[in-house]
PDB file of C-alpha atoms and ligand atoms in Angstrom:
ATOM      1  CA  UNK A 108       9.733  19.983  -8.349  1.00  0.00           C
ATOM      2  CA  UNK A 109      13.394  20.995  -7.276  1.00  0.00           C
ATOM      3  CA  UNK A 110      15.570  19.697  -9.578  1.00  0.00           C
ATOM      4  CA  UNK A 111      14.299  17.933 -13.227  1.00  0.00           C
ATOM      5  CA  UNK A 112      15.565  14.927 -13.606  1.00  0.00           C
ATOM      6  CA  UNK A 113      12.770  13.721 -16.647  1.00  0.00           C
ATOM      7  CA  UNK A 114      14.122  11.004 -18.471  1.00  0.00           C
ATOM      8  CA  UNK A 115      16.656  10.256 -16.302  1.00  0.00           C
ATOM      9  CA  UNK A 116      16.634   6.516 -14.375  1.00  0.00           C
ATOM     10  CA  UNK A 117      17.475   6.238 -11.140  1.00  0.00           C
ATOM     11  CA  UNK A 118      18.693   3.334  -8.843  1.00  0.00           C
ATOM     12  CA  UNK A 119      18.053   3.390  -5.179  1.00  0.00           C
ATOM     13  CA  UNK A 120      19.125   0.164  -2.745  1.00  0.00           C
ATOM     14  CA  UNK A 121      17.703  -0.152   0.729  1.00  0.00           C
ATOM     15  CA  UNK A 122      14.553   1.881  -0.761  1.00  0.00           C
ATOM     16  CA  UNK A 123      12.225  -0.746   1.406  1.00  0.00           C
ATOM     17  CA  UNK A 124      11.780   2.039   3.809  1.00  0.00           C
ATOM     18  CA  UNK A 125      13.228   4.833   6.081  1.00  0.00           C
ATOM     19  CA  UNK A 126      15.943   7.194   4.307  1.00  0.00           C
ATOM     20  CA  UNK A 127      15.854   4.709   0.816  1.00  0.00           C
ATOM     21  CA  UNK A 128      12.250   5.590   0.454  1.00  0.00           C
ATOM     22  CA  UNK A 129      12.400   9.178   1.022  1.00  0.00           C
ATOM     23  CA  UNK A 130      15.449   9.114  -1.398  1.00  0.00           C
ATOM     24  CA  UNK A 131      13.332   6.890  -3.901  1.00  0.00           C
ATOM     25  CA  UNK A 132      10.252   9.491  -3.602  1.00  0.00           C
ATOM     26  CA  UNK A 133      12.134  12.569  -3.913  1.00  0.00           C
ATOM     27  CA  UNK A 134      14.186  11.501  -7.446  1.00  0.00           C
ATOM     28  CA  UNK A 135      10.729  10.031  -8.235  1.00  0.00           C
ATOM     29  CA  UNK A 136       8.959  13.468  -8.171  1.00  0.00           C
ATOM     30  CA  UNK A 137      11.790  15.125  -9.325  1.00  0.00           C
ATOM     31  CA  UNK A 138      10.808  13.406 -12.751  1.00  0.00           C
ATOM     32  CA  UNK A 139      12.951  10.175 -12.454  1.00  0.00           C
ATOM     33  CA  UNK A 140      12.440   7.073 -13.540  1.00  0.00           C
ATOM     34  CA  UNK A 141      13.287   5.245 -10.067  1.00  0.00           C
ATOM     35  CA  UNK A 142      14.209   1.074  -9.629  1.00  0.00           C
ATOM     36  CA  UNK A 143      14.055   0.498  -5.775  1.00  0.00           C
ATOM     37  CA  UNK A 144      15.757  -2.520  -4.745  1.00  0.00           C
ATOM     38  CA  UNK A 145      16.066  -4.511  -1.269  1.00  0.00           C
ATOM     39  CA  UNK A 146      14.767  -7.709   0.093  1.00  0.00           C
ATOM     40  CA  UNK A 147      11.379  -6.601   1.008  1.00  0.00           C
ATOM     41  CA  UNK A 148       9.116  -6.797  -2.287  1.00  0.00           C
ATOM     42  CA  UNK A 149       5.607  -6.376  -0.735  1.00  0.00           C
ATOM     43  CA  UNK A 150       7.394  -2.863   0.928  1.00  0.00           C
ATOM     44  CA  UNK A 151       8.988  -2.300  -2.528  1.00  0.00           C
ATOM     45  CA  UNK A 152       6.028  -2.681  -4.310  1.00  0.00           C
ATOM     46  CA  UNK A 153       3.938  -0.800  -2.204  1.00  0.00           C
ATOM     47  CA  UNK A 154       6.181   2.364  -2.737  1.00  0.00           C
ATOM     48  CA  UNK A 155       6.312   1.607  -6.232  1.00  0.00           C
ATOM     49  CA  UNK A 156       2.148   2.035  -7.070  1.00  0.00           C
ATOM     50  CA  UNK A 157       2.196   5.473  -5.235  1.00  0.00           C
ATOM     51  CA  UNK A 158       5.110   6.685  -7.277  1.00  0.00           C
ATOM     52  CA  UNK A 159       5.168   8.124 -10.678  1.00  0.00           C
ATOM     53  CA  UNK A 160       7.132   7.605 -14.163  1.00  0.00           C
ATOM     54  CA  UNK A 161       6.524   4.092 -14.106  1.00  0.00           C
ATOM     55  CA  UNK A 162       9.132   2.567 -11.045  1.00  0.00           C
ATOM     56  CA  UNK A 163      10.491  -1.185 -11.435  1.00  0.00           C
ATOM     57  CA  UNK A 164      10.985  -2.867  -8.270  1.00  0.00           C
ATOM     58  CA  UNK A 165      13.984  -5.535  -8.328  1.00  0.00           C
ATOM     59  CA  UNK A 166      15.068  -8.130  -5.082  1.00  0.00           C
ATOM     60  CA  UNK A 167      18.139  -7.783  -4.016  1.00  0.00           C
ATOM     61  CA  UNK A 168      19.776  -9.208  -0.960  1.00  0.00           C
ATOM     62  CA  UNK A 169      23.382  -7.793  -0.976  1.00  0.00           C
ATOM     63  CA  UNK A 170      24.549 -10.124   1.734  1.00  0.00           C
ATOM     64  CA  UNK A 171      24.735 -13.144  -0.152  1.00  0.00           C
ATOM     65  CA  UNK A 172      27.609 -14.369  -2.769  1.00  0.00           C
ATOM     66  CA  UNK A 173      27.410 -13.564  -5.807  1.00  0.00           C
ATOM     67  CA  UNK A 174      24.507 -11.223  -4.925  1.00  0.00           C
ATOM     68  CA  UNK A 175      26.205  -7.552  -6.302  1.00  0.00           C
ATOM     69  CA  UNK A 176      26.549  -9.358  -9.778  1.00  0.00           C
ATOM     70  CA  UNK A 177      22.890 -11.075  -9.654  1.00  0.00           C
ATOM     71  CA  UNK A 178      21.411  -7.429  -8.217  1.00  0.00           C
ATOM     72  CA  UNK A 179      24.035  -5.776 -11.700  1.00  0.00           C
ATOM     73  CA  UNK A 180      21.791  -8.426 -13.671  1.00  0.00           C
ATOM     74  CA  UNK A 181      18.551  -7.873 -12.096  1.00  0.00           C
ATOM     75  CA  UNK A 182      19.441  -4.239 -13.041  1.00  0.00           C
ATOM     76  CA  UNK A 183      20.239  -4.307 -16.528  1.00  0.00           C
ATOM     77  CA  UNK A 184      17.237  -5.788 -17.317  1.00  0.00           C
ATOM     78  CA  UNK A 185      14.925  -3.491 -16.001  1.00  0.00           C
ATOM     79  CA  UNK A 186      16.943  -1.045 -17.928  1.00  0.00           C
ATOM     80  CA  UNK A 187      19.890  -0.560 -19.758  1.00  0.00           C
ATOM     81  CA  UNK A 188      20.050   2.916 -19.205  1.00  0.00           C
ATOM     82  CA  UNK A 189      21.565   4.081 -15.834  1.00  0.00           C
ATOM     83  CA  UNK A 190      21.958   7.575 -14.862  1.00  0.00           C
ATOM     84  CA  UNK A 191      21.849   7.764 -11.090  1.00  0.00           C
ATOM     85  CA  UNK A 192      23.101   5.080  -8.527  1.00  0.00           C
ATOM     86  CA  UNK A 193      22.010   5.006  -4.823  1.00  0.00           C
ATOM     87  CA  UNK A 194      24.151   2.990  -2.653  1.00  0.00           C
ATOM     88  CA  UNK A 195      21.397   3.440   0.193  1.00  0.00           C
ATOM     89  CA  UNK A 196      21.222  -0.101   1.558  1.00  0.00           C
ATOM     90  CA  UNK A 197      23.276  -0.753   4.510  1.00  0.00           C
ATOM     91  CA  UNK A 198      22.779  -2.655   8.033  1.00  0.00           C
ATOM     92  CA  UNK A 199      24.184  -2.109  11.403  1.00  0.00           C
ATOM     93  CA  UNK A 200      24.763  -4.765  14.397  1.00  0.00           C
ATOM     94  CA  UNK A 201      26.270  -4.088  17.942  1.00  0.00           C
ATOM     95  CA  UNK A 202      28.998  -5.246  19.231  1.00  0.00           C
ATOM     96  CA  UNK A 203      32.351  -3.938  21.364  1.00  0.00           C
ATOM     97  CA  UNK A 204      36.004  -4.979  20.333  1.00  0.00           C
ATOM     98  CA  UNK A 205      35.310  -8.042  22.501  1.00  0.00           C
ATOM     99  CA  UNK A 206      32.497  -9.298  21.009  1.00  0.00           C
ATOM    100  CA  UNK A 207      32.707  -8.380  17.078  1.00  0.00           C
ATOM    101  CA  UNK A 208      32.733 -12.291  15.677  1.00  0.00           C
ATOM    102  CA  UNK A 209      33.927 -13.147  11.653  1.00  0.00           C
ATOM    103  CA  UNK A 210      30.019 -13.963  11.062  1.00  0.00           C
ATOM    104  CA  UNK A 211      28.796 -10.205  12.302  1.00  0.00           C
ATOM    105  CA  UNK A 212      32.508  -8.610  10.714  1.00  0.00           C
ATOM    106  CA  UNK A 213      31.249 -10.518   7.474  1.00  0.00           C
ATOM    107  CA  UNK A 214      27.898  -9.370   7.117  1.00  0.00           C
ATOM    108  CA  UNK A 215      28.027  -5.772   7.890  1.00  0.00           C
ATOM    109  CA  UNK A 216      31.037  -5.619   5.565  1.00  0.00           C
ATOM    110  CA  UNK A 217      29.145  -7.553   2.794  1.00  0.00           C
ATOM    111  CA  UNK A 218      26.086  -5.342   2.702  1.00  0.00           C
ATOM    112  CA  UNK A 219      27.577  -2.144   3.036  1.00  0.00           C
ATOM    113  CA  UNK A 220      31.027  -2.172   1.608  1.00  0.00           C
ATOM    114  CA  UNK A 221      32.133  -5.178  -0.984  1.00  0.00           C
ATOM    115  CA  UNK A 222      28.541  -5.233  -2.756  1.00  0.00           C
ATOM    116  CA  UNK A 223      28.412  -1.726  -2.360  1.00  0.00           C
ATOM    117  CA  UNK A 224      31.794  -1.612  -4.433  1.00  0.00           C
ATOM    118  CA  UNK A 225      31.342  -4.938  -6.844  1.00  0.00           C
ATOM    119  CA  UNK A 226      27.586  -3.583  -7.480  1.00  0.00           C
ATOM    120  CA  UNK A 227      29.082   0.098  -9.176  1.00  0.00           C
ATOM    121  CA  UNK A 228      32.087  -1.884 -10.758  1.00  0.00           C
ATOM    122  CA  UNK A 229      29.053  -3.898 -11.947  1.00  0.00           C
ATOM    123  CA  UNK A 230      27.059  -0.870 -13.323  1.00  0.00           C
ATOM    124  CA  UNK A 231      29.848   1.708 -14.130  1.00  0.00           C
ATOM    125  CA  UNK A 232      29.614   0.869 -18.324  1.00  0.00           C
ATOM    126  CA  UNK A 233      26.532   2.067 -17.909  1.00  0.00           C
ATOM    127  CA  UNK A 234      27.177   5.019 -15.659  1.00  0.00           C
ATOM    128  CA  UNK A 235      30.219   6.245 -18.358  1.00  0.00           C
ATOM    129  CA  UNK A 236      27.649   5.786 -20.980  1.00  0.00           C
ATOM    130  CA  UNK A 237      25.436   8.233 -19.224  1.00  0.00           C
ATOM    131  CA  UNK A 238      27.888  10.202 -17.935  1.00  0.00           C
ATOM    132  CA  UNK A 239      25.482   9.922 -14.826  1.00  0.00           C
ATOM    133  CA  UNK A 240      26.295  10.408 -11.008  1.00  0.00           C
ATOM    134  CA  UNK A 241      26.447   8.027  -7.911  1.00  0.00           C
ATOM    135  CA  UNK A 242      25.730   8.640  -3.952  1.00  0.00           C
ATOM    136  CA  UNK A 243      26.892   6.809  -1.515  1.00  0.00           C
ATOM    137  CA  UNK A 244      25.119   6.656   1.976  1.00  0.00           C
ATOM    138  CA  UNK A 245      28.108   6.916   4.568  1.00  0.00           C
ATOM    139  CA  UNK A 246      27.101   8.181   8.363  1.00  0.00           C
ATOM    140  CA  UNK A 247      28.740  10.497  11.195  1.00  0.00           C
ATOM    141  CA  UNK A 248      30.079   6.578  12.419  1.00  0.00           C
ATOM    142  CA  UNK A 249      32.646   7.219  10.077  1.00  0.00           C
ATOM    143  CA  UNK A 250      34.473  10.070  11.299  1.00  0.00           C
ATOM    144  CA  UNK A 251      33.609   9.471  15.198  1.00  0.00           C
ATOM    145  CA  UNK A 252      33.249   5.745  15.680  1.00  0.00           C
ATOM    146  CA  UNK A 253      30.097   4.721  17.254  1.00  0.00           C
ATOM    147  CA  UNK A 254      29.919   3.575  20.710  1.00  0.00           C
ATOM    148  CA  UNK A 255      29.348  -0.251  20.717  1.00  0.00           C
ATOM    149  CA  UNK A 256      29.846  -0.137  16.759  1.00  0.00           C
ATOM    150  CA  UNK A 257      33.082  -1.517  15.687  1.00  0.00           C
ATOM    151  CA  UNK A 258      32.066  -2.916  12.214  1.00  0.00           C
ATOM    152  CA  UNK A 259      29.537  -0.523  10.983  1.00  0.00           C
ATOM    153  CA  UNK A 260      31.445   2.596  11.889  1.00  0.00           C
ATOM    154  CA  UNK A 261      34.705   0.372   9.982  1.00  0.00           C
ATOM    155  CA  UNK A 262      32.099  -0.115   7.135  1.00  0.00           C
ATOM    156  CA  UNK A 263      31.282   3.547   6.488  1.00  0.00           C
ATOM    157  CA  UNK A 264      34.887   4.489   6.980  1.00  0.00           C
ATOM    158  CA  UNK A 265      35.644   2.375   3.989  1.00  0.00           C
ATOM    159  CA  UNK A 266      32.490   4.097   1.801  1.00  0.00           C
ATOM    160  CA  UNK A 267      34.180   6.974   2.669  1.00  0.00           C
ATOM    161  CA  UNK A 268      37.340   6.054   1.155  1.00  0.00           C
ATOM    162  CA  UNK A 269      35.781   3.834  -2.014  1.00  0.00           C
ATOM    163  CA  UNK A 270      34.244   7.160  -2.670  1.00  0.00           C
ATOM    164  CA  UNK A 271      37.188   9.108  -2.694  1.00  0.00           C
ATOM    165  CA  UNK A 272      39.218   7.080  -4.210  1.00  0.00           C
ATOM    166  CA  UNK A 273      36.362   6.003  -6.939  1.00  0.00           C
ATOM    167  CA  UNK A 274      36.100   9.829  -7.859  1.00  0.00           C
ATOM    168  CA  UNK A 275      39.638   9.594  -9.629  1.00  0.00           C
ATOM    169  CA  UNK A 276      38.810   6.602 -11.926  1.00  0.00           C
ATOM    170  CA  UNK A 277      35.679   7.788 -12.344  1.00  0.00           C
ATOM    171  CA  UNK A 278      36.040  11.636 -13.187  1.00  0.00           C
ATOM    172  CA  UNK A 279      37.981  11.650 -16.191  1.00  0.00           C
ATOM    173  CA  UNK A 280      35.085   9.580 -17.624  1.00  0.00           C
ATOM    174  CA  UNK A 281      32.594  12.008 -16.654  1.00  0.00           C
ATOM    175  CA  UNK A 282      31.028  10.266 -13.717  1.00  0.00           C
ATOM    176  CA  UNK A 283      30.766  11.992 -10.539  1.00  0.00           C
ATOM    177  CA  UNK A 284      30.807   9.975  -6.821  1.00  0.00           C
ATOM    178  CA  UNK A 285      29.972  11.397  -3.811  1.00  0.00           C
ATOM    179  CA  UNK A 286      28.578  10.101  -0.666  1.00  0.00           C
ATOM    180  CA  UNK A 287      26.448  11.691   2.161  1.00  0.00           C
ATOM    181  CA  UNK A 288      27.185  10.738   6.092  1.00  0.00           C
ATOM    182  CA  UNK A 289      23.664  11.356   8.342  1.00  0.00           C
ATOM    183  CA  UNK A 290      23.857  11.843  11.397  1.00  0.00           C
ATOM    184  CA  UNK A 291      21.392  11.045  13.934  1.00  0.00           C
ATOM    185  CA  UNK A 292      18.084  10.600  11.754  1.00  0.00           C
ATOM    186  CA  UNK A 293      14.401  10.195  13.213  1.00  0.00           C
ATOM    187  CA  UNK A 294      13.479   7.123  10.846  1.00  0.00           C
ATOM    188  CA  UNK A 295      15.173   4.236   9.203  1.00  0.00           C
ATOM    189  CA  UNK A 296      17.280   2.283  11.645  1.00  0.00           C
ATOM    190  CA  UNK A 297      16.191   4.402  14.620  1.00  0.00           C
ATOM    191  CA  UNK A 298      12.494   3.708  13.918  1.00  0.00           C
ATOM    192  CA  UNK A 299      12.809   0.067  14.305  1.00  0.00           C
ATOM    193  CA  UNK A 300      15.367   0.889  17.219  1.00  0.00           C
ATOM    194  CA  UNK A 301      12.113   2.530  18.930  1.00  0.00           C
ATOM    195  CA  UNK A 302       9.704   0.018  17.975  1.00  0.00           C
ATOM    196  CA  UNK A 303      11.590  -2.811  19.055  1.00  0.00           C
ATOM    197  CA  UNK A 304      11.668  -0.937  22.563  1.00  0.00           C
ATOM    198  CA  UNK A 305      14.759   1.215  22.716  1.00  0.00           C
ATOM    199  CA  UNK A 306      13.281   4.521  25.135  1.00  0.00           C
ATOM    200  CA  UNK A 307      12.842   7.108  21.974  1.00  0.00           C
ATOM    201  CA  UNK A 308      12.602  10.472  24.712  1.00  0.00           C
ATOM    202  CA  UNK A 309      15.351   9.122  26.379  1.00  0.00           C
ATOM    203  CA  UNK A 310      17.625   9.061  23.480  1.00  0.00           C
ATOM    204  CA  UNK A 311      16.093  11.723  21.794  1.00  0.00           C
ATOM    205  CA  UNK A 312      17.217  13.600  25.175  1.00  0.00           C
ATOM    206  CA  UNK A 313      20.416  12.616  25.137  1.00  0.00           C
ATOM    207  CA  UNK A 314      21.454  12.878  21.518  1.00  0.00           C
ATOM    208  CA  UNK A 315      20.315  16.608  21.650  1.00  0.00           C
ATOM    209  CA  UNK A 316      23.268  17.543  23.418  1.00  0.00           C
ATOM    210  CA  UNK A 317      25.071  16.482  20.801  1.00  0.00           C
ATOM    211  CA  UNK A 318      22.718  18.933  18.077  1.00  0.00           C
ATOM    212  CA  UNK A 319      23.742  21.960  17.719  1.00  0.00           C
ATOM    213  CA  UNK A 320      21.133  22.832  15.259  1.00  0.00           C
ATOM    214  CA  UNK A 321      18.128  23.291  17.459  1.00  0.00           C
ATOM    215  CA  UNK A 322      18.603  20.048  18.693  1.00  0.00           C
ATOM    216  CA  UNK A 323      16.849  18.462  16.319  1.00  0.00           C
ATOM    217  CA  UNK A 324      17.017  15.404  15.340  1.00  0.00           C
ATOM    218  CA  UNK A 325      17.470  14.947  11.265  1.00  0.00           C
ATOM    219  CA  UNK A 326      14.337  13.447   9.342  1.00  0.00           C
ATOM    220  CA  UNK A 327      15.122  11.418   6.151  1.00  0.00           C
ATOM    221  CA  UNK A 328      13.894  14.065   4.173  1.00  0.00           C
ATOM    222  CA  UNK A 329      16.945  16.377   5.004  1.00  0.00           C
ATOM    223  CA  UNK A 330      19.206  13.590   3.623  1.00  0.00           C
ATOM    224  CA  UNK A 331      17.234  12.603   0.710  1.00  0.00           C
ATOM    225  CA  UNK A 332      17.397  16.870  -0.354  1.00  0.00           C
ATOM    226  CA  UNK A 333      21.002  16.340  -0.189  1.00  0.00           C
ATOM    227  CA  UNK A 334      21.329  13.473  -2.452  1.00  0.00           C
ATOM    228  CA  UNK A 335      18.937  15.219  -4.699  1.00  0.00           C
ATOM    229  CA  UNK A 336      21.090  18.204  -5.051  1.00  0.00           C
ATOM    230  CA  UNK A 337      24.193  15.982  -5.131  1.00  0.00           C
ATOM    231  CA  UNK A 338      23.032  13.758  -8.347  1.00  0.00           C
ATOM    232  CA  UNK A 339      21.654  16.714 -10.046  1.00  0.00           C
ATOM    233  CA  UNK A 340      23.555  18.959 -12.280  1.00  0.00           C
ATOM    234  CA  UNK A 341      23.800  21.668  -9.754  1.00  0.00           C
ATOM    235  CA  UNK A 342      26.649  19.468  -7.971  1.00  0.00           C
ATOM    236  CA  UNK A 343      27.695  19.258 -11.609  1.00  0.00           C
ATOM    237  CA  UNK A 344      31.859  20.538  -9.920  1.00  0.00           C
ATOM    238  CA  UNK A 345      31.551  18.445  -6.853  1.00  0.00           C
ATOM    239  CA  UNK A 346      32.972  14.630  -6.725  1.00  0.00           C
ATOM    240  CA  UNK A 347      35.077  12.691  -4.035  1.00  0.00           C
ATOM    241  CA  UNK A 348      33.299  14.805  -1.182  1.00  0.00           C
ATOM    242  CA  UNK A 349      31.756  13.125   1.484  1.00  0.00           C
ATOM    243  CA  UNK A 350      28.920  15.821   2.987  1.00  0.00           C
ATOM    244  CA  UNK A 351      28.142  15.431   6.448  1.00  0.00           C
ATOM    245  CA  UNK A 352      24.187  15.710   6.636  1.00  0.00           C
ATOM    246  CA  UNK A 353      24.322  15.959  10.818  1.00  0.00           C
ATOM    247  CA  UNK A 354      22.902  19.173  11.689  1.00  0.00           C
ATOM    248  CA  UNK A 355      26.160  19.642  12.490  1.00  0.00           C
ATOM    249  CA  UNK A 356      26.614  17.331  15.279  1.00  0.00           C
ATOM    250  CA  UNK A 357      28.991  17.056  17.620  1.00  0.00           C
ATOM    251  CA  UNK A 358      31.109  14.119  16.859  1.00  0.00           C
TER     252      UNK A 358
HETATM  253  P1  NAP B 427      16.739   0.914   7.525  1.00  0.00           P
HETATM  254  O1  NAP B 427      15.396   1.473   7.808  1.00  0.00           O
HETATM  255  O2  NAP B 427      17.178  -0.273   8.287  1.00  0.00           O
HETATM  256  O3  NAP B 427      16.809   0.614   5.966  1.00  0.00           O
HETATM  257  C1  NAP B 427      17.859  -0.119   5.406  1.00  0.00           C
HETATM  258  C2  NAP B 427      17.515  -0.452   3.968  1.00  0.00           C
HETATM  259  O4  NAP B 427      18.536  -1.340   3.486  1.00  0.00           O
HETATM  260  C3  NAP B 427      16.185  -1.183   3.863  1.00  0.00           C
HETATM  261  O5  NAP B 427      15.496  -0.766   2.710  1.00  0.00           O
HETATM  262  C4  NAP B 427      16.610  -2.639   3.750  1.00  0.00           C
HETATM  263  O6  NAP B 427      15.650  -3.346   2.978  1.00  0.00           O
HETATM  264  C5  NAP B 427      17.938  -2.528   2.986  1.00  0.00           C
HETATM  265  N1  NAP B 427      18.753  -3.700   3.243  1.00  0.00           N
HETATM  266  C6  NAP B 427      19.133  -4.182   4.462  1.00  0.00           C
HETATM  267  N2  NAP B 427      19.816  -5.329   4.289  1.00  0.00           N
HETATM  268  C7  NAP B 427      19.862  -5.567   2.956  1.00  0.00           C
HETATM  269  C8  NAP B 427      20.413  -6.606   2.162  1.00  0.00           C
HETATM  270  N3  NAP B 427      21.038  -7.656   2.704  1.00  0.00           N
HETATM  271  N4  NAP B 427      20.281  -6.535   0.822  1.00  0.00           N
HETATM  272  C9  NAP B 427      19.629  -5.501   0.258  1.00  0.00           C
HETATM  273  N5  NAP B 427      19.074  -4.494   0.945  1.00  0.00           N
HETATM  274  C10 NAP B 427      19.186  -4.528   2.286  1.00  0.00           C
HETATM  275  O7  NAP B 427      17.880   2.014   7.718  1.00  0.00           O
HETATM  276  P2  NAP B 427      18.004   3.562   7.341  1.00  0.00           P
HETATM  277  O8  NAP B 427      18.205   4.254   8.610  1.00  0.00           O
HETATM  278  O9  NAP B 427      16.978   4.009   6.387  1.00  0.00           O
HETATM  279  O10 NAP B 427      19.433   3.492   6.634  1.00  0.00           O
HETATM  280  C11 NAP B 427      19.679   3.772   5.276  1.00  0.00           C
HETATM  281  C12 NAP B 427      21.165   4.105   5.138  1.00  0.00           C
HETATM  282  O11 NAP B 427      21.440   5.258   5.934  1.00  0.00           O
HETATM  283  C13 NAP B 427      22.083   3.008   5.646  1.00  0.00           C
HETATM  284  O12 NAP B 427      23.202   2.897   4.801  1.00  0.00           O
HETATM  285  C14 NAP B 427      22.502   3.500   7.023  1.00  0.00           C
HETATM  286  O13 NAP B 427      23.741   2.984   7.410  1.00  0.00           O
HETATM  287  C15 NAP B 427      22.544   4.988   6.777  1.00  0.00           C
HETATM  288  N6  NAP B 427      22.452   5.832   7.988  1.00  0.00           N
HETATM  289  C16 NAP B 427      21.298   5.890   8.725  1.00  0.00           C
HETATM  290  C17 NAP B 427      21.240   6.726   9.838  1.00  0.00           C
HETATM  291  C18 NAP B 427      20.004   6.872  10.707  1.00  0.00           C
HETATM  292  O14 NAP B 427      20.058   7.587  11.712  1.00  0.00           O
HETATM  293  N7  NAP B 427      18.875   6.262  10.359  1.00  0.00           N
HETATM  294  C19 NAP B 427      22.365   7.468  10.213  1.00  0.00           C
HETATM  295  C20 NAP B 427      23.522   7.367   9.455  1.00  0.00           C
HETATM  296  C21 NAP B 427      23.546   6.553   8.335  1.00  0.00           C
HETATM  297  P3  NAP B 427      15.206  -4.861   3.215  1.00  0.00           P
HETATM  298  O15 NAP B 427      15.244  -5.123   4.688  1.00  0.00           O
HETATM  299  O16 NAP B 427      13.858  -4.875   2.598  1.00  0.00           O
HETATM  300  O17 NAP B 427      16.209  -5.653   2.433  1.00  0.00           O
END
């Protein structure tokens, strides 16, 4: 155990797999309480039986109207007690300038910035109550762009700045916000990437350039340490900050 967070309930999104699991586990055997939500139930569920302090699972799908309010709901009653909020969930599509369309503009903005926002308006009476924490999960996108990424890198621009901007309603209430941006991470989104036949040594190759840190890439364990640390009470001073998790990538 790191950090103790018994008694303490924890909300992850996106916790279906890659970085959202490894955040889920980490809180979970750090003594939390964790509710992992995302589409994927069997996934969800799966995670769930091998975790311990008795996990809820909850379907979300934060694309769809309405959904940040239903997912609030679906929330609540699980329990009314929140003291940690994971905004984990988030999807990325490709595109250039040329080909970005309203549908794909829509979607990637849906998932990972207006549900992301409406879900913690949604859940902040019971974040003041606790006087808990909330992590946002931003990416390097956001202060580089991403080649062939106009809407996600957009998207995580905008965490960054809900987050900032978020800390100053939030602090004097006793809430802390803070949001971590990985960088190139060997799981998650790059997993499927691989499996669905993207060359894995040839981007591994080239991305290592970019890594000054032994040129390794980052494993979803590295980012769910620093959420760990960021919603425990050792970051109890540190809100508005967006940490770059990147192994200090060149960007
Ligand atoms: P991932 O494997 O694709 O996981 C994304 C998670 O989000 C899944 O649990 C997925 O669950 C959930 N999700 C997707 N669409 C959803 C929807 N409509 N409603 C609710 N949940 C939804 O990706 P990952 O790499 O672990 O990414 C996690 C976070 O890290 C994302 O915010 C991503 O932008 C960020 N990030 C990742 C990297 C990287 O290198 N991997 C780098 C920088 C930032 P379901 O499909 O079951 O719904």
């Amino acid at each position: 155990m790191t950090y103790d967070f018994s008694g303490k309930t924890a909300i992850v999104t996106g916790a279906s797999r890659g970085i959202g699991e490894a955040i889920a586990r980490t809180l979970a055997e750090d003594g939390a309480r964790v509710i992992l939500a995302a589409r994927s139930t069997e996934a969800l569920d799966a995670i769930a039986a091998s975790l311990p302090n008795n996990p809820a699972v909850i379907a979300i799908d934060l694309s769809k109207p309405n959904s940040a309010e239903k997912a609030a709901e679906a929330i609540l009653a699980v329990s009314d007690t929140i003291d940690i909020l994971v905004n984990n969930a988030g999807v990325g599509v490709s595109e250039t300038i040329e080909d970005v369309t309203p549908e794909k503009l829509d979607f990637v903005m849906d998932v990972n910035v207006r549900n992301l926002i409406l879900l913690t308006g949604k859940l902040a009476p019971a974040l003041i109550k606790s006087r808990g924490n909330i992590v946002n999960i931003s990416s390097v996108s956001s202060f580089s762009g991403g080649l062939g990424q106009i809407a996600y890198a957009t998207s995580k621009g905008a965490v960054n700045s809900f987050t900032r901007n978020a800390s100053l309603d939030f602090g004097r209430k006793g809430v802390r916000i803070n949001a971590i941006a990985p960088g190139v991470i060997d799981d998650g989104m790059w997993k499927t990437a691989f499996e669905s036949g993207v060359d894995r040594e040839q981007t591994m190759k080239k991305m290592r350039r970019l890594l000054p840190l032994e040129g390794r890439w980052g494993a979803a364990q590295d980012v769910a340490d620093a959420v760990a640390w960021l919603a425990s009470d050792k970051a109890g001073y540190v809100t508005g900050q967006v940490i770059r998790v990147d192994g200090g990538m060149i960007v």
